[in-house]
PDB file of C-alpha atoms in Angstrom:
ATOM      1  CA  MET X1278     -17.351 -56.908  57.838  1.00 63.00           C
ATOM      2  CA  ALA X1279     -17.825 -56.889  54.086  1.00 84.00           C
ATOM      3  CA  LEU X1280     -18.685 -53.732  52.180  1.00 90.00           C
ATOM      4  CA  GLN X1281     -18.791 -53.467  48.414  1.00 90.00           C
ATOM      5  CA  PRO X1282     -16.485 -50.726  47.009  1.00 91.00           C
ATOM      6  CA  SER X1283     -19.284 -48.403  45.852  1.00 90.00           C
ATOM      7  CA  LEU X1284     -20.504 -48.156  49.449  1.00 95.00           C
ATOM      8  CA  ARG X1285     -17.196 -47.083  51.015  1.00 95.00           C
ATOM      9  CA  PRO X1286     -18.753 -43.715  52.043  1.00 96.00           C
ATOM     10  CA  LEU X1287     -20.785 -45.729  54.583  1.00 97.00           C
ATOM     11  CA  ILE X1288     -17.556 -45.995  56.593  1.00 97.00           C
ATOM     12  CA  ILE X1289     -18.154 -42.775  58.477  1.00 97.00           C
ATOM     13  CA  ALA X1290     -15.292 -42.995  60.979  1.00 98.00           C
ATOM     14  CA  GLY X1291     -11.970 -44.795  61.246  1.00 97.00           C
ATOM     15  CA  PRO X1292      -9.741 -46.266  58.544  1.00 96.00           C
ATOM     16  CA  ALA X1293     -11.037 -49.032  56.279  1.00 94.00           C
ATOM     17  CA  ASP X1294      -8.306 -51.354  57.553  1.00 95.00           C
ATOM     18  CA  ALA X1295      -8.992 -50.777  61.267  1.00 96.00           C
ATOM     19  CA  PRO X1296      -8.704 -54.017  63.273  1.00 96.00           C
ATOM     20  CA  HIS X1297     -12.176 -53.665  64.824  1.00 97.00           C
ATOM     21  CA  THR X1298     -15.506 -52.992  63.114  1.00 97.00           C
ATOM     22  CA  LEU X1299     -18.593 -51.359  64.589  1.00 98.00           C
ATOM     23  CA  ASP X1300     -21.641 -51.795  62.344  1.00 97.00           C
ATOM     24  CA  ILE X1301     -24.729 -49.770  63.231  1.00 98.00           C
ATOM     25  CA  PHE X1302     -27.942 -50.588  61.342  1.00 97.00           C
ATOM     26  CA  LEU X1303     -30.301 -47.619  61.202  1.00 97.00           C
ATOM     27  CA  ASP X1304     -33.569 -46.736  59.498  1.00 96.00           C
ATOM     28  CA  TYR X1305     -33.838 -43.068  58.514  1.00 96.00           C
ATOM     29  CA  ALA X1306     -37.542 -43.106  59.416  1.00 94.00           C
ATOM     30  CA  CYS X1307     -37.017 -44.590  62.882  1.00 94.00           C
ATOM     31  CA  PRO X1308     -37.021 -42.203  65.896  1.00 94.00           C
ATOM     32  CA  PHE X1309     -34.657 -44.458  67.860  1.00 95.00           C
ATOM     33  CA  SER X1310     -32.263 -44.499  64.906  1.00 96.00           C
ATOM     34  CA  ALA X1311     -32.428 -40.713  64.806  1.00 96.00           C
ATOM     35  CA  LYS X1312     -31.560 -40.630  68.509  1.00 96.00           C
ATOM     36  CA  ILE X1313     -28.476 -42.818  68.187  1.00 97.00           C
ATOM     37  CA  ALA X1314     -27.379 -41.044  64.987  1.00 97.00           C
ATOM     38  CA  LEU X1315     -26.981 -37.832  66.975  1.00 96.00           C
ATOM     39  CA  VAL X1316     -24.833 -39.680  69.518  1.00 97.00           C
ATOM     40  CA  MET X1317     -22.787 -41.177  66.702  1.00 97.00           C
ATOM     41  CA  ASP X1318     -22.070 -37.699  65.398  1.00 97.00           C
ATOM     42  CA  LYS X1319     -21.246 -36.099  68.742  1.00 97.00           C
ATOM     43  CA  VAL X1320     -19.559 -39.021  70.526  1.00 98.00           C
ATOM     44  CA  LEU X1321     -18.457 -41.823  68.198  1.00 98.00           C
ATOM     45  CA  LEU X1322     -17.037 -39.851  65.301  1.00 98.00           C
ATOM     46  CA  PRO X1323     -14.760 -37.750  67.539  1.00 98.00           C
ATOM     47  CA  ALA X1324     -13.658 -40.835  69.520  1.00 98.00           C
ATOM     48  CA  LEU X1325     -12.886 -42.900  66.410  1.00 98.00           C
ATOM     49  CA  GLY X1326     -11.665 -40.112  64.142  1.00 96.00           C
ATOM     50  CA  PRO X1327      -8.271 -38.394  63.811  1.00 96.00           C
ATOM     51  CA  GLY X1328      -6.873 -37.554  67.222  1.00 97.00           C
ATOM     52  CA  GLY X1329      -9.620 -39.453  69.015  1.00 97.00           C
ATOM     53  CA  LYS X1330      -9.039 -41.890  71.852  1.00 97.00           C
ATOM     54  CA  TYR X1331      -9.598 -44.884  69.556  1.00 97.00           C
ATOM     55  CA  ASP X1332      -8.148 -43.387  66.382  1.00 97.00           C
ATOM     56  CA  GLY X1333      -7.069 -46.131  63.967  1.00 97.00           C
ATOM     57  CA  LYS X1334      -8.494 -48.938  66.071  1.00 97.00           C
ATOM     58  CA  VAL X1335     -12.174 -49.041  65.027  1.00 98.00           C
ATOM     59  CA  LYS X1336     -14.051 -48.324  61.833  1.00 97.00           C
ATOM     60  CA  LEU X1337     -17.686 -47.313  62.091  1.00 98.00           C
ATOM     61  CA  ILE X1338     -20.008 -48.420  59.292  1.00 98.00           C
ATOM     62  CA  PHE X1339     -23.503 -46.989  58.993  1.00 98.00           C
ATOM     63  CA  ARG X1340     -25.706 -49.736  57.558  1.00 97.00           C
ATOM     64  CA  PRO X1341     -29.009 -48.467  56.078  1.00 95.00           C
ATOM     65  CA  GLN X1342     -31.815 -50.686  57.321  1.00 94.00           C
ATOM     66  CA  VAL X1343     -35.271 -50.770  55.723  1.00 91.00           C
ATOM     67  CA  GLN X1344     -38.057 -51.462  58.202  1.00 89.00           C
ATOM     68  CA  PRO X1345     -41.161 -52.001  56.049  1.00 87.00           C
ATOM     69  CA  TRP X1346     -43.565 -50.747  58.714  1.00 91.00           C
ATOM     70  CA  HIS X1347     -42.034 -47.325  57.992  1.00 92.00           C
ATOM     71  CA  THR X1348     -43.502 -46.907  54.536  1.00 90.00           C
ATOM     72  CA  SER X1349     -41.111 -44.153  53.407  1.00 93.00           C
ATOM     73  CA  SER X1350     -38.012 -45.971  54.624  1.00 94.00           C
ATOM     74  CA  ILE X1351     -37.078 -47.327  51.198  1.00 94.00           C
ATOM     75  CA  PHE X1352     -37.196 -43.854  49.606  1.00 96.00           C
ATOM     76  CA  LEU X1353     -35.022 -42.350  52.330  1.00 97.00           C
ATOM     77  CA  ILE X1354     -32.435 -45.104  52.009  1.00 96.00           C
ATOM     78  CA  GLU X1355     -32.392 -44.678  48.232  1.00 96.00           C
ATOM     79  CA  ALA X1356     -31.687 -40.999  48.827  1.00 97.00           C
ATOM     80  CA  GLY X1357     -28.892 -41.709  51.279  1.00 97.00           C
ATOM     81  CA  LEU X1358     -27.209 -44.061  48.829  1.00 97.00           C
ATOM     82  CA  ALA X1359     -27.649 -41.560  45.999  1.00 97.00           C
ATOM     83  CA  ALA X1360     -25.953 -38.882  48.101  1.00 97.00           C
ATOM     84  CA  ALA X1361     -23.130 -41.305  48.895  1.00 97.00           C
ATOM     85  CA  ARG X1362     -22.510 -41.720  45.184  1.00 96.00           C
ATOM     86  CA  ILE X1363     -22.895 -38.089  44.140  1.00 96.00           C
ATOM     87  CA  SER X1364     -21.148 -36.376  47.083  1.00 96.00           C
ATOM     88  CA  PRO X1365     -19.379 -39.018  49.220  1.00 96.00           C
ATOM     89  CA  SER X1366     -17.862 -36.471  51.593  1.00 96.00           C
ATOM     90  CA  LEU X1367     -21.331 -35.107  52.386  1.00 97.00           C
ATOM     91  CA  PHE X1368     -23.060 -38.465  52.869  1.00 97.00           C
ATOM     92  CA  TRP X1369     -23.066 -38.353  56.670  1.00 97.00           C
ATOM     93  CA  ARG X1370     -24.099 -34.689  56.788  1.00 97.00           C
ATOM     94  CA  PHE X1371     -27.044 -35.469  54.516  1.00 97.00           C
ATOM     95  CA  SER X1372     -27.878 -38.520  56.618  1.00 98.00           C
ATOM     96  CA  LEU X1373     -28.012 -36.370  59.740  1.00 97.00           C
ATOM     97  CA  LEU X1374     -30.445 -34.040  57.997  1.00 97.00           C
ATOM     98  CA  LEU X1375     -32.683 -36.989  57.057  1.00 97.00           C
ATOM     99  CA  PHE X1376     -32.645 -38.192  60.656  1.00 97.00           C
ATOM    100  CA  ALA X1377     -33.429 -34.684  61.906  1.00 96.00           C
ATOM    101  CA  GLN X1378     -36.430 -34.504  59.568  1.00 95.00           C
ATOM    102  CA  HIS X1379     -37.578 -38.107  59.992  1.00 94.00           C
ATOM    103  CA  HIS X1380     -40.929 -36.968  61.430  1.00 92.00           C
ATOM    104  CA  GLU X1381     -41.805 -35.536  58.002  1.00 93.00           C
ATOM    105  CA  PHE X1382     -41.552 -39.015  56.490  1.00 92.00           C
ATOM    106  CA  THR X1383     -43.537 -41.064  58.972  1.00 88.00           C
ATOM    107  CA  ASN X1384     -46.599 -42.929  57.766  1.00 88.00           C
ATOM    108  CA  MET X1385     -49.249 -40.256  58.305  1.00 91.00           C
ATOM    109  CA  PRO X1386     -47.522 -37.249  56.656  1.00 89.00           C
ATOM    110  CA  CYS X1387     -46.780 -39.407  53.605  1.00 90.00           C
ATOM    111  CA  ALA X1388     -50.035 -41.369  53.525  1.00 90.00           C
ATOM    112  CA  GLU X1389     -51.421 -39.578  50.480  1.00 92.00           C
ATOM    113  CA  LEU X1390     -48.139 -38.902  48.684  1.00 93.00           C
ATOM    114  CA  THR X1391     -46.958 -40.828  45.638  1.00 93.00           C
ATOM    115  CA  PRO X1392     -43.391 -42.204  45.461  1.00 92.00           C
ATOM    116  CA  THR X1393     -42.551 -39.383  43.041  1.00 92.00           C
ATOM    117  CA  GLN X1394     -43.818 -36.783  45.508  1.00 94.00           C
ATOM    118  CA  ILE X1395     -41.884 -38.329  48.387  1.00 95.00           C
ATOM    119  CA  ARG X1396     -38.686 -38.330  46.330  1.00 94.00           C
ATOM    120  CA  ALA X1397     -39.277 -34.695  45.374  1.00 94.00           C
ATOM    121  CA  LYS X1398     -39.718 -33.835  49.053  1.00 94.00           C
ATOM    122  CA  ILE X1399     -36.408 -35.526  49.831  1.00 95.00           C
ATOM    123  CA  ALA X1400     -34.706 -33.659  46.982  1.00 95.00           C
ATOM    124  CA  VAL X1401     -35.641 -30.377  48.655  1.00 95.00           C
ATOM    125  CA  LEU X1402     -33.698 -31.519  51.716  1.00 95.00           C
ATOM    126  CA  ALA X1403     -30.799 -32.620  49.537  1.00 96.00           C
ATOM    127  CA  SER X1404     -30.563 -29.116  48.104  1.00 95.00           C
ATOM    128  CA  GLN X1405     -29.771 -27.872  51.618  1.00 96.00           C
ATOM    129  CA  VAL X1406     -26.638 -30.032  51.814  1.00 96.00           C
ATOM    130  CA  LEU X1407     -25.419 -31.027  48.361  1.00 96.00           C
ATOM    131  CA  PRO X1408     -23.702 -28.568  46.017  1.00 95.00           C
ATOM    132  CA  THR X1409     -26.216 -26.914  43.706  1.00 94.00           C
ATOM    133  CA  GLU X1410     -24.599 -28.479  40.657  1.00 93.00           C
ATOM    134  CA  ASN X1411     -25.097 -31.972  42.147  1.00 95.00           C
ATOM    135  CA  VAL X1412     -28.780 -31.800  43.058  1.00 95.00           C
ATOM    136  CA  ALA X1413     -30.046 -32.575  39.541  1.00 94.00           C
ATOM    137  CA  ALA X1414     -27.725 -35.581  39.302  1.00 96.00           C
ATOM    138  CA  PHE X1415     -28.914 -36.719  42.740  1.00 96.00           C
ATOM    139  CA  SER X1416     -32.553 -36.585  41.630  1.00 95.00           C
ATOM    140  CA  ALA X1417     -31.732 -38.359  38.379  1.00 95.00           C
ATOM    141  CA  LEU X1418     -30.380 -41.348  40.291  1.00 96.00           C
ATOM    142  CA  LEU X1419     -33.797 -41.743  41.940  1.00 94.00           C
ATOM    143  CA  GLU X1420     -35.835 -41.526  38.727  1.00 92.00           C
ATOM    144  CA  PRO X1421     -37.575 -44.831  37.917  1.00 89.00           C
ATOM    145  CA  LYS X1422     -36.385 -46.486  34.747  1.00 86.00           C
ATOM    146  CA  ALA X1423     -38.813 -47.114  31.894  1.00 76.00           C
ATOM    147  CA  ASP X1424     -39.421 -50.752  32.758  1.00 77.00           C
ATOM    148  CA  LEU X1425     -42.077 -52.695  34.613  1.00 67.00           C
ATOM    149  CA  ARG X1426     -39.975 -52.972  37.762  1.00 77.00           C
ATOM    150  CA  GLY X1427     -39.539 -49.217  38.177  1.00 77.00           C
ATOM    151  CA  SER X1428     -35.997 -49.656  39.487  1.00 91.00           C
ATOM    152  CA  ASN X1429     -33.556 -46.756  39.509  1.00 93.00           C
ATOM    153  CA  GLU X1430     -29.805 -46.196  39.480  1.00 94.00           C
ATOM    154  CA  VAL X1431     -29.329 -47.082  43.153  1.00 95.00           C
ATOM    155  CA  THR X1432     -31.648 -50.099  43.254  1.00 94.00           C
ATOM    156  CA  GLU X1433     -28.755 -52.576  43.159  1.00 94.00           C
ATOM    157  CA  GLU X1434     -27.079 -50.856  46.109  1.00 95.00           C
ATOM    158  CA  VAL X1435     -30.377 -50.905  48.012  1.00 95.00           C
ATOM    159  CA  LYS X1436     -30.612 -54.632  47.298  1.00 94.00           C
ATOM    160  CA  TYR X1437     -27.088 -55.144  48.578  1.00 95.00           C
ATOM    161  CA  THR X1438     -27.851 -53.422  51.884  1.00 94.00           C
ATOM    162  CA  LEU X1439     -31.086 -55.398  52.320  1.00 93.00           C
ATOM    163  CA  LYS X1440     -29.494 -58.730  51.451  1.00 94.00           C
ATOM    164  CA  PHE X1441     -26.654 -58.020  53.868  1.00 94.00           C
ATOM    165  CA  SER X1442     -29.139 -57.290  56.663  1.00 94.00           C
ATOM    166  CA  ARG X1443     -31.202 -60.387  55.966  1.00 93.00           C
ATOM    167  CA  GLN X1444     -28.137 -62.604  55.692  1.00 92.00           C
ATOM    168  CA  ASN X1445     -27.067 -61.439  59.148  1.00 91.00           C
ATOM    169  CA  SER X1446     -30.585 -61.736  60.636  1.00 92.00           C
ATOM    170  CA  ILE X1447     -30.924 -58.011  61.299  1.00 93.00           C
ATOM    171  CA  HIS X1448     -34.587 -57.232  61.924  1.00 90.00           C
ATOM    172  CA  VAL X1449     -34.890 -53.915  63.750  1.00 91.00           C
ATOM    173  CA  SER X1450     -33.059 -50.653  64.120  1.00 92.00           C
ATOM    174  CA  PRO X1451     -30.926 -49.704  65.785  1.00 95.00           C
ATOM    175  CA  THR X1452     -28.955 -52.947  65.786  1.00 96.00           C
ATOM    176  CA  VAL X1453     -25.245 -52.848  66.577  1.00 97.00           C
ATOM    177  CA  LEU X1454     -22.615 -55.417  65.634  1.00 97.00           C
ATOM    178  CA  TRP X1455     -19.141 -55.520  67.136  1.00 97.00           C
ATOM    179  CA  ASP X1456     -16.699 -57.456  64.968  1.00 96.00           C
ATOM    180  CA  GLY X1457     -19.640 -59.210  63.342  1.00 95.00           C
ATOM    181  CA  LEU X1458     -21.572 -60.203  66.473  1.00 96.00           C
ATOM    182  CA  VAL X1459     -24.694 -58.505  67.811  1.00 96.00           C
ATOM    183  CA  ALA X1460     -23.890 -56.243  70.763  1.00 96.00           C
ATOM    184  CA  SER X1461     -27.308 -56.436  72.393  1.00 95.00           C
ATOM    185  CA  GLU X1462     -26.229 -54.333  75.355  1.00 96.00           C
ATOM    186  CA  VAL X1463     -25.950 -51.173  73.252  1.00 96.00           C
ATOM    187  CA  SER X1464     -28.796 -48.711  73.717  1.00 95.00           C
ATOM    188  CA  SER X1465     -29.867 -45.662  71.750  1.00 94.00           C
ATOM    189  CA  SER X1466     -29.839 -43.865  75.119  1.00 94.00           C
ATOM    190  CA  TRP X1467     -26.096 -44.363  75.596  1.00 96.00           C
ATOM    191  CA  GLY X1468     -23.891 -41.307  75.923  1.00 96.00           C
ATOM    192  CA  GLU X1469     -20.140 -40.733  76.014  1.00 96.00           C
ATOM    193  CA  LYS X1470     -19.612 -42.563  79.316  1.00 97.00           C
ATOM    194  CA  GLU X1471     -21.363 -45.761  78.226  1.00 98.00           C
ATOM    195  CA  TRP X1472     -19.650 -45.840  74.848  1.00 98.00           C
ATOM    196  CA  ASP X1473     -16.224 -45.289  76.403  1.00 97.00           C
ATOM    197  CA  THR X1474     -16.833 -48.137  78.852  1.00 97.00           C
ATOM    198  CA  PHE X1475     -17.872 -50.334  75.895  1.00 98.00           C
ATOM    199  CA  PHE X1476     -14.718 -49.520  73.925  1.00 98.00           C
ATOM    200  CA  GLN X1477     -12.446 -50.002  76.919  1.00 96.00           C
ATOM    201  CA  ALA X1478     -13.760 -53.546  77.262  1.00 96.00           C
ATOM    202  CA  LYS X1479     -13.802 -54.358  73.534  1.00 96.00           C
ATOM    203  CA  VAL X1480     -10.793 -52.693  71.897  1.00 96.00           C
ATOM    204  CA  LEU X1481      -7.975 -55.199  72.223  1.00 87.00           C
ATOM    205  CA  VAL X1482      -5.290 -53.680  69.991  1.00 77.00           C
TER     206      VAL X1482
END
């Protein structure tokens, strides 16, 4: 599946030229996304990474997915993309922290917060993962520009991720694609056994 060069950190496991591609669309504010993200970290990354059973055969791409009924989703995805640019090697670690704290960014806790306040709240989390010298640069990427649109330095990358989702008719998270086709059988409740059975049936090289 396509991925513009600036978003290469979204390949969180496997080589970029792996013959198979597993795309997982997740919303940082979604509890089901948070559930599968933990499985990705504990099951998929070891299986697809160096020395894993499927090392070199599958690349795993985390696709940020905005679900507008989660009102803070856009700010969290901006933050994830900013971290990917500032500290690519820490992108997934920061993403896991966002998933772990997703309950702080659901609709009610953020109901009376401004976008600036939500971004500041996210920056506090970023300071727990990113090098101290990178936190200011991270926050700067999220600062609205002095124009009527209020875009920031990662707006174009956010647009890319949204356009990619819409083009491929992705509506909810989690949604999983295997080699470009929706794998509707995948569940956020899957563990190591289910994923291994899936790979055994799907990995052909």
